[in-house]
Every structure is written in structure tokens, then in C-alpha cells.
Short mmCIF file of C-alpha atoms in Angstrom, two decimals:
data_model
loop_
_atom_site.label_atom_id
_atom_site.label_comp_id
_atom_site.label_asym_id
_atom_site.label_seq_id
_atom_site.Cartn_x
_atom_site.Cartn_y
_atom_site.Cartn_z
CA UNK A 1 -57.30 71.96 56.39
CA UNK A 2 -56.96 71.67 52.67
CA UNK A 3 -53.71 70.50 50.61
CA UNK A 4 -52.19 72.71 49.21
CA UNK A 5 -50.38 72.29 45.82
CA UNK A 6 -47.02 72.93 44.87
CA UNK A 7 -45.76 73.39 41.15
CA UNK A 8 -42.48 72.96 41.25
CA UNK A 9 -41.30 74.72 38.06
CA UNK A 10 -37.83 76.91 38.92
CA UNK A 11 -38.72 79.45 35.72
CA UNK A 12 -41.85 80.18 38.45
CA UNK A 13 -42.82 77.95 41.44
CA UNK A 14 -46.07 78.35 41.96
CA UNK A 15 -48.38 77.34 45.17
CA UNK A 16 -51.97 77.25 45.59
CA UNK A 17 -53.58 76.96 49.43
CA UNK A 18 -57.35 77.31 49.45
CA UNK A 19 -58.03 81.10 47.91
CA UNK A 20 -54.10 81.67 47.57
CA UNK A 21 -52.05 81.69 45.10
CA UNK A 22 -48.40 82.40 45.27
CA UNK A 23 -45.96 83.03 42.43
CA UNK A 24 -42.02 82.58 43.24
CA UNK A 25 -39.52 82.64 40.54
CA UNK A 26 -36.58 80.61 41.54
CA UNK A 27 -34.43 83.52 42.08
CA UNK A 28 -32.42 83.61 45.63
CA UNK A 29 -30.74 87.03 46.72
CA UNK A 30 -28.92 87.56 49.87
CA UNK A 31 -28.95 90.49 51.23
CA UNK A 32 -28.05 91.73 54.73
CA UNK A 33 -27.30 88.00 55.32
CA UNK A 34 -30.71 86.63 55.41
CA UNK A 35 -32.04 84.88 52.00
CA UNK A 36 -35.37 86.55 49.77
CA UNK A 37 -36.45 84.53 47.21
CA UNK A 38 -38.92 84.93 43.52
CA UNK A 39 -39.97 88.23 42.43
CA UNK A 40 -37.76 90.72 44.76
CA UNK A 41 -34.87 88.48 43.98
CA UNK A 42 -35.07 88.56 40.09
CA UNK A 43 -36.15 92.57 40.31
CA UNK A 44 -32.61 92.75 42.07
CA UNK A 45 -31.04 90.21 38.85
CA UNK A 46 -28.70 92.48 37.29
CA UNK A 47 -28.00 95.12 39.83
CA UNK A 48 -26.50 92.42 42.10
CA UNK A 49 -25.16 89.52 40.26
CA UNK A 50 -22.79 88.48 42.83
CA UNK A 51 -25.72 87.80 45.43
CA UNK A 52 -28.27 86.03 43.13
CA UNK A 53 -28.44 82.33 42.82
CA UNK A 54 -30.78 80.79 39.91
CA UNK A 55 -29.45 77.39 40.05
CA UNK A 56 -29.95 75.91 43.40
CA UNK A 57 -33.38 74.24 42.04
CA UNK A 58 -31.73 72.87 38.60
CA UNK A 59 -28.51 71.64 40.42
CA UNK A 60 -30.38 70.39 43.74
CA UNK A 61 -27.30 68.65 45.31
CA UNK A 62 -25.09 68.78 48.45
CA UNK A 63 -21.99 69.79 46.70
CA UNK A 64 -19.92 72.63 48.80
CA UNK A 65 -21.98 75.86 46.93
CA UNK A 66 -19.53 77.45 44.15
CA UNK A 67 -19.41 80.50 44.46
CA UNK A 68 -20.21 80.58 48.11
CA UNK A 69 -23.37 82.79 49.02
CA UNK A 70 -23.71 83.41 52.56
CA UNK A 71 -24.22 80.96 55.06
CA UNK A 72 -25.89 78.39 52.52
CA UNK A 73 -23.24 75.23 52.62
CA UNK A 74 -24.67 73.67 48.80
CA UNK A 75 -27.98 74.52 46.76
CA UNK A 76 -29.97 71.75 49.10
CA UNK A 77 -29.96 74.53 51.87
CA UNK A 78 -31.11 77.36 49.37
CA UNK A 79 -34.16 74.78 48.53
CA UNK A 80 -34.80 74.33 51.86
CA UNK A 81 -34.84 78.33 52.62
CA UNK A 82 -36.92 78.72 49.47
CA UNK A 83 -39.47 75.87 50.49
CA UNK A 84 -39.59 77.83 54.40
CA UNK A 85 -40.68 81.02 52.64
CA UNK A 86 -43.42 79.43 50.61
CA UNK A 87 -45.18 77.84 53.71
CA UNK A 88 -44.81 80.68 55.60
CA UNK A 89 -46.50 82.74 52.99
CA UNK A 90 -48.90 80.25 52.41
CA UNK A 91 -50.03 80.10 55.43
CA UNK A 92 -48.74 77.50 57.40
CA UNK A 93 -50.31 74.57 55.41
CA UNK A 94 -49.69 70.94 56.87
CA UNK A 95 -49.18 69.10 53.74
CA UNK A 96 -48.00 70.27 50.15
CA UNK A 97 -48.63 68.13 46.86
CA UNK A 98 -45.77 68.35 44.90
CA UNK A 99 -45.31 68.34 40.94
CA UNK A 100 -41.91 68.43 40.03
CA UNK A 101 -40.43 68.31 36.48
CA UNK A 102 -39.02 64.86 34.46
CA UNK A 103 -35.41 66.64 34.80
CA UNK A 104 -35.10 65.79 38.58
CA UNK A 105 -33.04 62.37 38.66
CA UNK A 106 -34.01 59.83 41.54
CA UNK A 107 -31.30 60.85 43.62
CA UNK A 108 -32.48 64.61 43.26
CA UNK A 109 -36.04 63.46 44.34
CA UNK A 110 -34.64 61.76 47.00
CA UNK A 111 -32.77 64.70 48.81
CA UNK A 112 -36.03 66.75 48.18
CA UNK A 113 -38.20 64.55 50.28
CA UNK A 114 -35.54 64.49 52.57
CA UNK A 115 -35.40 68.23 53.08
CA UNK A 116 -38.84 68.40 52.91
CA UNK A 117 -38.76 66.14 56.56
CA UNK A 118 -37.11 68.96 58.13
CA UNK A 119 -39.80 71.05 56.74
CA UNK A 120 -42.86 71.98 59.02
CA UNK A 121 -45.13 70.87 56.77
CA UNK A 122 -45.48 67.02 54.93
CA UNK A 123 -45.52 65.72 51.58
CA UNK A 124 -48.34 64.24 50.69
CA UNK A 125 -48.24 63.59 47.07
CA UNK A 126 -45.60 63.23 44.30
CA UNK A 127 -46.57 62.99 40.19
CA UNK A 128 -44.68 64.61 37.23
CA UNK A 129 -46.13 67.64 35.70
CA UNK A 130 -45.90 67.21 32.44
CA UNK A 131 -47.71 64.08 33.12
CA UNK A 132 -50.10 66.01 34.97
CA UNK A 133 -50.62 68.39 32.41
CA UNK A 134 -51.02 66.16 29.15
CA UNK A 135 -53.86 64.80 30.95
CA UNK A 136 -55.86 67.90 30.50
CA UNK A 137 -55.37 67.66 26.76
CA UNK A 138 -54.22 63.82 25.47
CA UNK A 139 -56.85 64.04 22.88
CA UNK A 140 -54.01 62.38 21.10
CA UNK A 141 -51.98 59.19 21.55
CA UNK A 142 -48.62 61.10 21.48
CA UNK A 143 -47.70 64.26 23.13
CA UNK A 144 -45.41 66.45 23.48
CA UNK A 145 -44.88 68.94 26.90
CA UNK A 146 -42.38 71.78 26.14
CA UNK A 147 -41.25 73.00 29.47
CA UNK A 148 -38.48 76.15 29.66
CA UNK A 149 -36.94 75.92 32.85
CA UNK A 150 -34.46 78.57 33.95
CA UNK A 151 -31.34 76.93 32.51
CA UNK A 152 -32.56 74.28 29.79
CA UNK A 153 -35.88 73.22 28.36
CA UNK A 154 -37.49 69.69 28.67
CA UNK A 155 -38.86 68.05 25.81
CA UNK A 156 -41.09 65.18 27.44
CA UNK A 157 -43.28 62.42 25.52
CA UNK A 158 -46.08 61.37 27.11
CA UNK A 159 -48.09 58.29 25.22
CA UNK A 160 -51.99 58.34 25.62
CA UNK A 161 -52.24 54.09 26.57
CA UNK A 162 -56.36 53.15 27.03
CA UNK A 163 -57.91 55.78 29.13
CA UNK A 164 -54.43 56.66 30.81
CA UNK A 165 -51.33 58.93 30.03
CA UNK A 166 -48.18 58.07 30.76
CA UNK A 167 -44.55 59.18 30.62
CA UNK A 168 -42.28 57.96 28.14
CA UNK A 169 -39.12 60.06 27.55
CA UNK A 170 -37.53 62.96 28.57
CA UNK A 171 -35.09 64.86 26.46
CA UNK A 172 -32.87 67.81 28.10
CA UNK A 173 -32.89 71.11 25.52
CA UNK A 174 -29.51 72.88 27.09
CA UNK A 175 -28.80 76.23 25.74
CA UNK A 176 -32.23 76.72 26.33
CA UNK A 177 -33.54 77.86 29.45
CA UNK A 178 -35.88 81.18 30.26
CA UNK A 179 -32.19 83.16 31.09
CA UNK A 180 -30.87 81.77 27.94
CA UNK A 181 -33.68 83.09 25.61
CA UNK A 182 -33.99 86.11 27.59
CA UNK A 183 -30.28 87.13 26.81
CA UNK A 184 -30.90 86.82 22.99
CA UNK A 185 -34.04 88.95 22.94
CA UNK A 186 -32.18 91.83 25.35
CA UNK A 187 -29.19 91.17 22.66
CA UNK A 188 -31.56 92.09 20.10
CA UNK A 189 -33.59 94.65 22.64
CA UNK A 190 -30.44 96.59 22.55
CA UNK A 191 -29.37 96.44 19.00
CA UNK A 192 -32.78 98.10 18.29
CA UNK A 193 -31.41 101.26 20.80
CA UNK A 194 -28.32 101.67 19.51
CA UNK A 195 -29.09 101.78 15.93
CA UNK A 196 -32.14 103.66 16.40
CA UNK A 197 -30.66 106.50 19.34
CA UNK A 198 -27.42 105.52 19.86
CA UNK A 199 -28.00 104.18 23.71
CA UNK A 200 -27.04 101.23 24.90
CA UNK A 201 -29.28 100.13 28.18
CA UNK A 202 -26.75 97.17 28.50
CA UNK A 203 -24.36 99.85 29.89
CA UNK A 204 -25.60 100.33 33.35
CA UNK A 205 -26.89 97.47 35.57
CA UNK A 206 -29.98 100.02 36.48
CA UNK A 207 -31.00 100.62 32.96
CA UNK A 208 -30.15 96.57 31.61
CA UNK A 209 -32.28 95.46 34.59
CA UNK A 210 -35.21 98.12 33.24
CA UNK A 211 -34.96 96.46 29.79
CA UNK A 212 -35.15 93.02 31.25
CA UNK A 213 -38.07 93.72 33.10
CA UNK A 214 -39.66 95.22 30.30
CA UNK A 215 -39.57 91.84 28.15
CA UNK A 216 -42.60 90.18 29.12
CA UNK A 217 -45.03 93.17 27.93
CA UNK A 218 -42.60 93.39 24.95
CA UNK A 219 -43.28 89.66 23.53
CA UNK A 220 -46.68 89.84 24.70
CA UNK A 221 -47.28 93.62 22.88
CA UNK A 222 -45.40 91.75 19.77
CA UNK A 223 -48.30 88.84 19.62
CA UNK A 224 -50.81 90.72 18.85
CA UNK A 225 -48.85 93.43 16.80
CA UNK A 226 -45.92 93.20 14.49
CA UNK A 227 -43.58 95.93 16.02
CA UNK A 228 -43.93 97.93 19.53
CA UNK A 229 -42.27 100.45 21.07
CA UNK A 230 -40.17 100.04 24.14
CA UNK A 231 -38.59 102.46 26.67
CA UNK A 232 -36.02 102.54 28.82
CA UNK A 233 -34.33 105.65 30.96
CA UNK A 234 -36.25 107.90 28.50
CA UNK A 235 -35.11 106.21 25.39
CA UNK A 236 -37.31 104.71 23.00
CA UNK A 237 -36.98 102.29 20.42
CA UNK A 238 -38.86 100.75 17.87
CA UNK A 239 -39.11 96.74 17.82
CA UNK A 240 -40.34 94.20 15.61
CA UNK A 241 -41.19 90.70 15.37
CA UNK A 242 -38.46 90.27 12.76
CA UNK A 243 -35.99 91.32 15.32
CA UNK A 244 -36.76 88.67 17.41
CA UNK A 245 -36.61 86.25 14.88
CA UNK A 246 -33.31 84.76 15.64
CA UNK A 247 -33.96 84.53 19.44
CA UNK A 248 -35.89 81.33 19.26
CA UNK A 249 -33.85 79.89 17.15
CA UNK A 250 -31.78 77.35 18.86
CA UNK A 251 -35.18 76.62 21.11
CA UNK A 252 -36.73 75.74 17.66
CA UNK A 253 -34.32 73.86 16.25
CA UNK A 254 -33.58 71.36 19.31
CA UNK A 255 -37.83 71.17 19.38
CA UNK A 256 -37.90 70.18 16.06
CA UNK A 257 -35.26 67.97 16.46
CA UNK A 258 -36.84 65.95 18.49
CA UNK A 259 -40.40 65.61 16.91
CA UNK A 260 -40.44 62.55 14.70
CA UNK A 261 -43.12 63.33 11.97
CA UNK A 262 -43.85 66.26 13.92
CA UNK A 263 -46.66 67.44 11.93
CA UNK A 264 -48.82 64.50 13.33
CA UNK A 265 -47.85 64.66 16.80
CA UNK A 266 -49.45 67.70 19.49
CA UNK A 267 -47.00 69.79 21.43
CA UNK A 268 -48.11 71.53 24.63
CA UNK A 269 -45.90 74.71 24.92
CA UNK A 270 -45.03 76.82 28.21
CA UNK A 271 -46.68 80.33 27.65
CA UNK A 272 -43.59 82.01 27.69
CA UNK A 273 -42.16 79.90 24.95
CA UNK A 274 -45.43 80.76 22.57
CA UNK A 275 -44.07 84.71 23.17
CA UNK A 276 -41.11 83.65 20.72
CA UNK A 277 -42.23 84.96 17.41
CA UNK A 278 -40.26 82.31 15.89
CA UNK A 279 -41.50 79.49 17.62
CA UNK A 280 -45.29 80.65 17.68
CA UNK A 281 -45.63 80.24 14.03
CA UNK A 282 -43.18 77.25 12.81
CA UNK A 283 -45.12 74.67 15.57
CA UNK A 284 -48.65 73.54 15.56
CA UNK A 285 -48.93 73.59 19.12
CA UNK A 286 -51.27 74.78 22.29
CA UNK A 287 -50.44 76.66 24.86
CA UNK A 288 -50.83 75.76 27.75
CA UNK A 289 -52.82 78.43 30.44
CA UNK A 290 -51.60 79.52 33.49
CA UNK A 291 -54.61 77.71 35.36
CA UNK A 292 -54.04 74.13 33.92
CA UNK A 293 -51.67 73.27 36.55
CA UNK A 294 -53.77 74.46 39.49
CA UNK A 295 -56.57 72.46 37.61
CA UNK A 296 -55.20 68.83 36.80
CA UNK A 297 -54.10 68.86 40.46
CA UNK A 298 -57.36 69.78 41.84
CA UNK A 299 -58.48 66.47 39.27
CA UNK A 300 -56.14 64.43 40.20
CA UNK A 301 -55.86 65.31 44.35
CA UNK A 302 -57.75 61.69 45.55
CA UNK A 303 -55.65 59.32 43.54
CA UNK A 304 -52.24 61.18 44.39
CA UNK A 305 -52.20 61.82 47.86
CA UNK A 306 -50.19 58.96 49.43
CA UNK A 307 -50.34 59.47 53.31
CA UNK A 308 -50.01 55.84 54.69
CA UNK A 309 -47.32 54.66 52.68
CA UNK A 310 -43.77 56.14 50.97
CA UNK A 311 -43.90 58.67 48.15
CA UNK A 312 -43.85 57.09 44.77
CA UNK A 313 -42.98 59.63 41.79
CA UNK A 314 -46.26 59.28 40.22
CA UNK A 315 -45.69 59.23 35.97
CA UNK A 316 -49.43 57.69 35.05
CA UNK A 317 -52.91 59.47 35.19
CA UNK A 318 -55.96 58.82 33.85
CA UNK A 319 -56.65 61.70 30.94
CA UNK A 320 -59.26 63.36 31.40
CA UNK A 321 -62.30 63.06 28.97
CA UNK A 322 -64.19 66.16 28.26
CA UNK A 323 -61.07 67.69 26.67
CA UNK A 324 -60.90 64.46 24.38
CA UNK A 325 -62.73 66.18 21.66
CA UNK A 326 -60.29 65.60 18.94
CA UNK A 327 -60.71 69.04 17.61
CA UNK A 328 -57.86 70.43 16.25
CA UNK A 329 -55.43 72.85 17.70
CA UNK A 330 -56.15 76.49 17.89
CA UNK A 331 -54.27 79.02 17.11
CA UNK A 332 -51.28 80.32 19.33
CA UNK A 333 -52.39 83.92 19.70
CA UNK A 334 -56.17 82.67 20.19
CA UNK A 335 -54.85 80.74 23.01
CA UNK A 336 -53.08 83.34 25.07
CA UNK A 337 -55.14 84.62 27.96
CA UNK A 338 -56.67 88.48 27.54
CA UNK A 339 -54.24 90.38 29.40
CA UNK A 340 -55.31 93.97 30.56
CA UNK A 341 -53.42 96.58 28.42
CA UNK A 342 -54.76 99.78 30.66
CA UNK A 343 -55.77 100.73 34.26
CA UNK A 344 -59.24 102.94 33.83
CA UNK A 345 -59.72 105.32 36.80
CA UNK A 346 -61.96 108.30 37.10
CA UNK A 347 -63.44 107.65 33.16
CA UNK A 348 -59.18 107.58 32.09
CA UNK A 349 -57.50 104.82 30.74
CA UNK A 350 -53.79 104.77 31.07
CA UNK A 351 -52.08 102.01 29.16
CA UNK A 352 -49.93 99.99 31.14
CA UNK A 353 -45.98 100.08 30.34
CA UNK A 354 -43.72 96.96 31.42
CA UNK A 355 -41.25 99.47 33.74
CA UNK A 356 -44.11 99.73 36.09
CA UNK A 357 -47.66 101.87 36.19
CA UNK A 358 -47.85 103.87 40.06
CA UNK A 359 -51.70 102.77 41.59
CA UNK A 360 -50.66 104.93 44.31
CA UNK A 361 -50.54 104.49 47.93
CA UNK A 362 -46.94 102.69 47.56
CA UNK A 363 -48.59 100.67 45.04
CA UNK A 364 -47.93 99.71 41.37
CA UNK A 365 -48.31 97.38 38.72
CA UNK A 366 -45.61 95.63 36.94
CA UNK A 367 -45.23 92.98 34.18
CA UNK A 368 -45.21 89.40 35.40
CA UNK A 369 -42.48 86.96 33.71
CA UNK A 370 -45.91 84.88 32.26
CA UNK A 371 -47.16 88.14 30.47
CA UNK A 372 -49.56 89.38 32.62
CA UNK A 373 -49.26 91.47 35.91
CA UNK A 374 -48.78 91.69 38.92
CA UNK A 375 -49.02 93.86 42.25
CA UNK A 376 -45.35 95.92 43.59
CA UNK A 377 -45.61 97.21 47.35
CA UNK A 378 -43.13 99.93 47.75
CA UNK A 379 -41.41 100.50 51.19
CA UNK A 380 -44.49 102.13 53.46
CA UNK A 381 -47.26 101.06 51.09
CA UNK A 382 -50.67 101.54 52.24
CA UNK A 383 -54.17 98.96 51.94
CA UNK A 384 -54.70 98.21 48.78
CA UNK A 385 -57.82 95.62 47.52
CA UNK A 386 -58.46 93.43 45.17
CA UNK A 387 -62.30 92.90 44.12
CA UNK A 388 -62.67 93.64 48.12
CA UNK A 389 -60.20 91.28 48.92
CA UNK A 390 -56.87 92.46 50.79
CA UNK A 391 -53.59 92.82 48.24
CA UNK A 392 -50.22 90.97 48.34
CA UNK A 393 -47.02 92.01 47.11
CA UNK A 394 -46.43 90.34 43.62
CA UNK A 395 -50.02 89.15 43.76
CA UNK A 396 -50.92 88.58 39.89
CA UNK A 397 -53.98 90.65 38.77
CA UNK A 398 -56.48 89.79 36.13
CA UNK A 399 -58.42 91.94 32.98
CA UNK A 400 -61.42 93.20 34.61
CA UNK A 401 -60.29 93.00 38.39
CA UNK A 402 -61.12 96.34 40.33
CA UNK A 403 -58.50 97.92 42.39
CA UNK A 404 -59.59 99.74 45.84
CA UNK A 405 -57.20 102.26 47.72
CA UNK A 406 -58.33 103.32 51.45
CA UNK A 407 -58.83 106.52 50.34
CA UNK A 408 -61.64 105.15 47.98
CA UNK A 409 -60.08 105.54 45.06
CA UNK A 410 -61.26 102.73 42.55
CA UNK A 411 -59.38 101.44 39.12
CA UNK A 412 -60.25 98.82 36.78
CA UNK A 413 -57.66 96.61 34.60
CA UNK A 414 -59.08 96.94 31.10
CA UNK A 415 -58.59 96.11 27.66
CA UNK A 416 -58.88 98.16 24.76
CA UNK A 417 -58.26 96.61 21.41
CA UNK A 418 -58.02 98.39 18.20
#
């Protein structure tokens, strides 16, 4: 049976097993005693605070948990729980190759394998992902990887050394992390309701948990225009890039920071960090796509699969050479995937809103935390397809992909530009 792959990023673990792919935020809510993890545990962020954990994968230790949640004794068993949920969604797979982020110390790596042995399922393979993911794109001989992990960023160097790319430095960005950033950009969210009608979403944990899930489509509706409208619980407001101006800030300035003679050096940002007005147009960077990941692994697979022997953290690859092209960077927008901005069914478009667009059948389609979307089952929801192929709940959709319900009815994600 195929490997199957394992990006171990906590702002969204992602796992790839022959035509799967799974997305998992590193969100873990308890609820009736019993542990759900990614994008039912975020949905459920700000309604239940006191049952959500976002740190266990960040703070990977067995310290006694603080504040206790449920039957979890440190963060070490809430990785293990979230690990059990992947493979079972998976699909059972016998052996996972891992990429996990320059922030996890050698003890940290160390208490993952170790947890991973009372896994049912081996790992195979260890390397560093921004190592793995400058390789796609060292058409330089210094990089840059910007990676926004839940609680900090992680600036890491990677040097370009003969036909090989290898780690050099990380540098730890605190003050921020995905939850960080997403505070400032709510902070200025709500400003924009207040002044404008007077309502404050923050107010009510069901209406601030509507505006939070309403940010990706927000950033994403501000690249391509300067201001967008946003509602929540009926109210709408107007929003501009210039209001978000001052969310990236800090993010900037630490980046900067730590770019000596910037200007000559590439820097390989996180999609979601390329949303921030501010940082899309001060840094000549790429953006890294949501498939490179799933791709340098795929590359890579032969030389990093270490069966016989013990895991070695793997920090070297070879680049890879048809992306050596030397041309220069493109621009940020350009290199955003197209994302679907409306469902057409029966010769209607409907433009898709962030808060959630109803398929039917139980079925709906809600933003994703990269941008893009992504399938919500509702209690009792019935067959839905994808391009003929059966539907899973938070399954991320694609411009162009058709829809099927078993009553026949058919939709297609389109996009309609001005």
C-alpha cells in the first residue's frame, strides 16, 4: 500500500493517502468527553473557549496540561488523539512520512516518534518542510521560507550549496502566529461595524465566531479588490485594504528584520500570509501553492523513506532543476490560485459568501482558512459527489469542480471576474 504523507503544519495539518487528501487545523475540542479535532473544532473556536486547545502541537511536551481538558494528562496525549483521527480518516495507512517544521527542538522530535510507536501505523520518513519546500524553488543561493504557525511564525534560511538545499537557521517570529494576525484583522473587522452601523459582532460569541469565519473570503475578496463588503447577523460593513493595513504590521516588521539585504534574497511566503495587504506589497516574495507540499514529497519519497534504520531529521535535499529558471518572481496576486467566487446551478450563479452557501441535501460550502473552500455536512446530510466521486465533510473543492446531489441536481464552482 502506498505512503502516505503527513504535513505537519499546526495552522493546518494536512495528509495525503493515495486519492485523499485530508485537511485538519490543529484545533482540539472536547465535547461530551471524547476529543474532535481541525475544522469542527475551530468552527466551535469562540463559542467554547474553555474546551478548545490550539497549543498541544506548538508546546508538544509531557508537562501536567494547564488548564486541564478532559482526560488528556499533557499536550503529548492531545497529539496522540489528533494523530489516531488522521489514520483513521485516512484510511488505515501503515506508514506516514512526516514533515514537521524547524520550530520542533530534538527533544520535541523525540517524544513524537515516540508517540508515534504507540500509533498503529509507522514512521517511515522524517525531513523539514521548509527544506522540503525551498527545493521546489532554490533558483537562488539564499532563501527564505515564511511559515505562520498558529502561535508564532518561522523565519527559516535555507542556502542553495551545489545541486543541494540545505537548512541553515531558524528564527522564531512570536507575536505572530495565524491567531495572532487573525485578532488584529477581526479588531479592525469590527471597527469597520461599529463606525459604519453601530454593531459590534465582538459582542456575542455566535456573531464573533461568524466574523472569524468570514476572514478568509474577506482577505482573499481584498486581493483582487481594494474594499469588500462583509456581513455578519444581517449587518454589513464596508472594508478596505487600508483597514487592514496595520494588521501585518508586526509580521512585517520582524520579516524584515531578519532579511539582510533583503532586496537580493527570495522569500517563500505561506498563502495566508500573502492575504495581508501589508505584507503582499512591501516583500518581493512567492507564494507558495497549496500543492507544493504534496509535490516535493511525492519528489523526494525514495531518498526519505528510512525503513531499516532509525529516523534521522532529514535538513538536505537535492533542489530540484526544472524550477531553476532564474526568472524572476511573479507577482503576489498572480500567484494565488483561482478560487471559485460562485456556485452556477440551473443557468444561476450565486456568489459564494464566507458564512456559508446551502448546496442542499445537509450540504454547504464554507470558506477554508487557505482561501478557498471547502465541503460542511450538516447533522442528517444526504450523498453528495464530487466530479462522480463520493464527498467528505471539510473536503476542499476546486474552481470548475461539479457538484452532484442524489436527487440529480448538478452545480458547478465558477468564476466570474469583472
Amino acid at each position: 500500500m502506498a505512503v502516505a504523507w503527513l504535513d505537519l503544519h499546526d495552522s493546518n495539518l494536512q495528509l495525503w493517502h493515495g486519492d485523499l487528501h485530508l485537511s485538519s487545523p490543529g484545533y482540539a475540542l472536547l465535547e461530551a468527553g471524547q476529543y474532535c479535532f481541525g475544522q469542527d473544532a475551530r468552527a466551535a473556536a469562540r463559542l467554547r473557549p474553555r474546551d478548545i486547545s490550539t497549543r498541544y502541537w506548538w508546546q508538544l511536551n509531557t508537562d501536567a496540561l494547564q488548564p486541564a481538558l478532559g482526560p488528556a494528562r499533557h499536550t503529548a496525549d492531545l497529539v496522540h488523539a489528533h494523530l489516531q483521527a488522521l489514520h483513521r480518516d485516512a484510511g488505515a495507512p501503515d506508514e506516514l512520512l512526516l514533515a514537521a517544521p524547524g520550530s520542533m527542538r530534538k527533544e520535541q522530535v523525540a517524544l513524537l516518534l515516540g508517540i508515534i510507536q504507540q500509533c498503529p501505523f509507522a514512521a517511515v520518513g522524517l525531513v523539514n518542510r521548509s527544506v522540503a519546500l525551498a527545493s521546489l524553488y532554490a533558483d537562488q543561493e539564499r532563501l527564505f521560507h515564511l511559515e505562520v504557525q498558529l502561535h508564532q511564525a518561522l523565519l527559516s534560511e535555507v542556502h542553495r550549496e551545489g545541486t543541494e538545499v540545505t537548512l541553515q537557521k531558524v528564527t522564531a517570529l512570536p507575536g505572530s502566529g495565524l491567531l495572532a494576525l487573525q485578532e488584529r484583522v477581526v479588531e479592525a473587522a469590527a471597527g469597520a461595524f461599529i463606525r459604519q452601523t453601530r454593531f459590534d459582532p465582538r459582542r456575542r460569541a455566535e456573531t464573533e465566531q461568524q466574523l472569524y469565519d468570514a476572514l478568509p473570503g474577506t482577505l482573499r475578496a481584498l486581493h483582487e479588490a481594494s474594499e469588500t463588503s462583509l456581513s455578519v447577523n444581517g449587518y454589513h460593513a464596508r472594508l478596505t485594504r487600508g483597514d487592514l493595513q496595520a494588521a501585518g504590521g508586526m509580521l512585517l516588521d520582524a520579516i524584515v528584520g531578519n532579511l539582510p539585504e533583503a532586496s537580493t534574497h527570495g522569500v517563500l511566503l505561506d498563502p495566508v500570509a500573502a492575504l495581508l495587504p501589508s505584507v503582499a506589497t512591501r516583500l518581493r516574495a512567492r507564494v507558495l501553492q497549496p500543492g507544493d507540499m504534496q509535490r516535493a514529497l511525492a519528489m523526494h519519497e525514495p531518498q526519505l523513506l528510512q525503513r531499516a534504520e532509525a529516523l534521522v531529521f532529514v535538513e538536505r535535499l537535492p533542489a530540484v532543476a526544472q524550477n531553476a529558471d532564474h526568472s524572476p518572481p511573479r507577482d503576489v496576486a498572480e500567484e494565488l490560485p483561482m478560487v471559485a467566487t460562485h456556485l452556477l446551478c440551473n443557468a444561476e450563479a450565486r456568489a459564494l459568501t464566507p458564512d456559508g452557501t446551502s448546496l442542499g441535501a445537509g450540504w454547504s460550502l464554507v470558506a477554508g482558512a487557505d482561501g478557498g473552500w471547502r465541503l460542511r455536512a450538516g447533522a442528517g446530510a444526504g450523498a453528495l459527489a464530487r466530479n462522480t466521486a463520493p464527498c467528505r465533510d471539510g473536503e476542499p473543492v476546486a474552481n470548475g469542480d461539479r457538484l452532484q446531489l442524489a436527487d440529480g441536481t448538478e452545480a458547478q464552482l465558477i468564476r466570474v471576474s469583472d
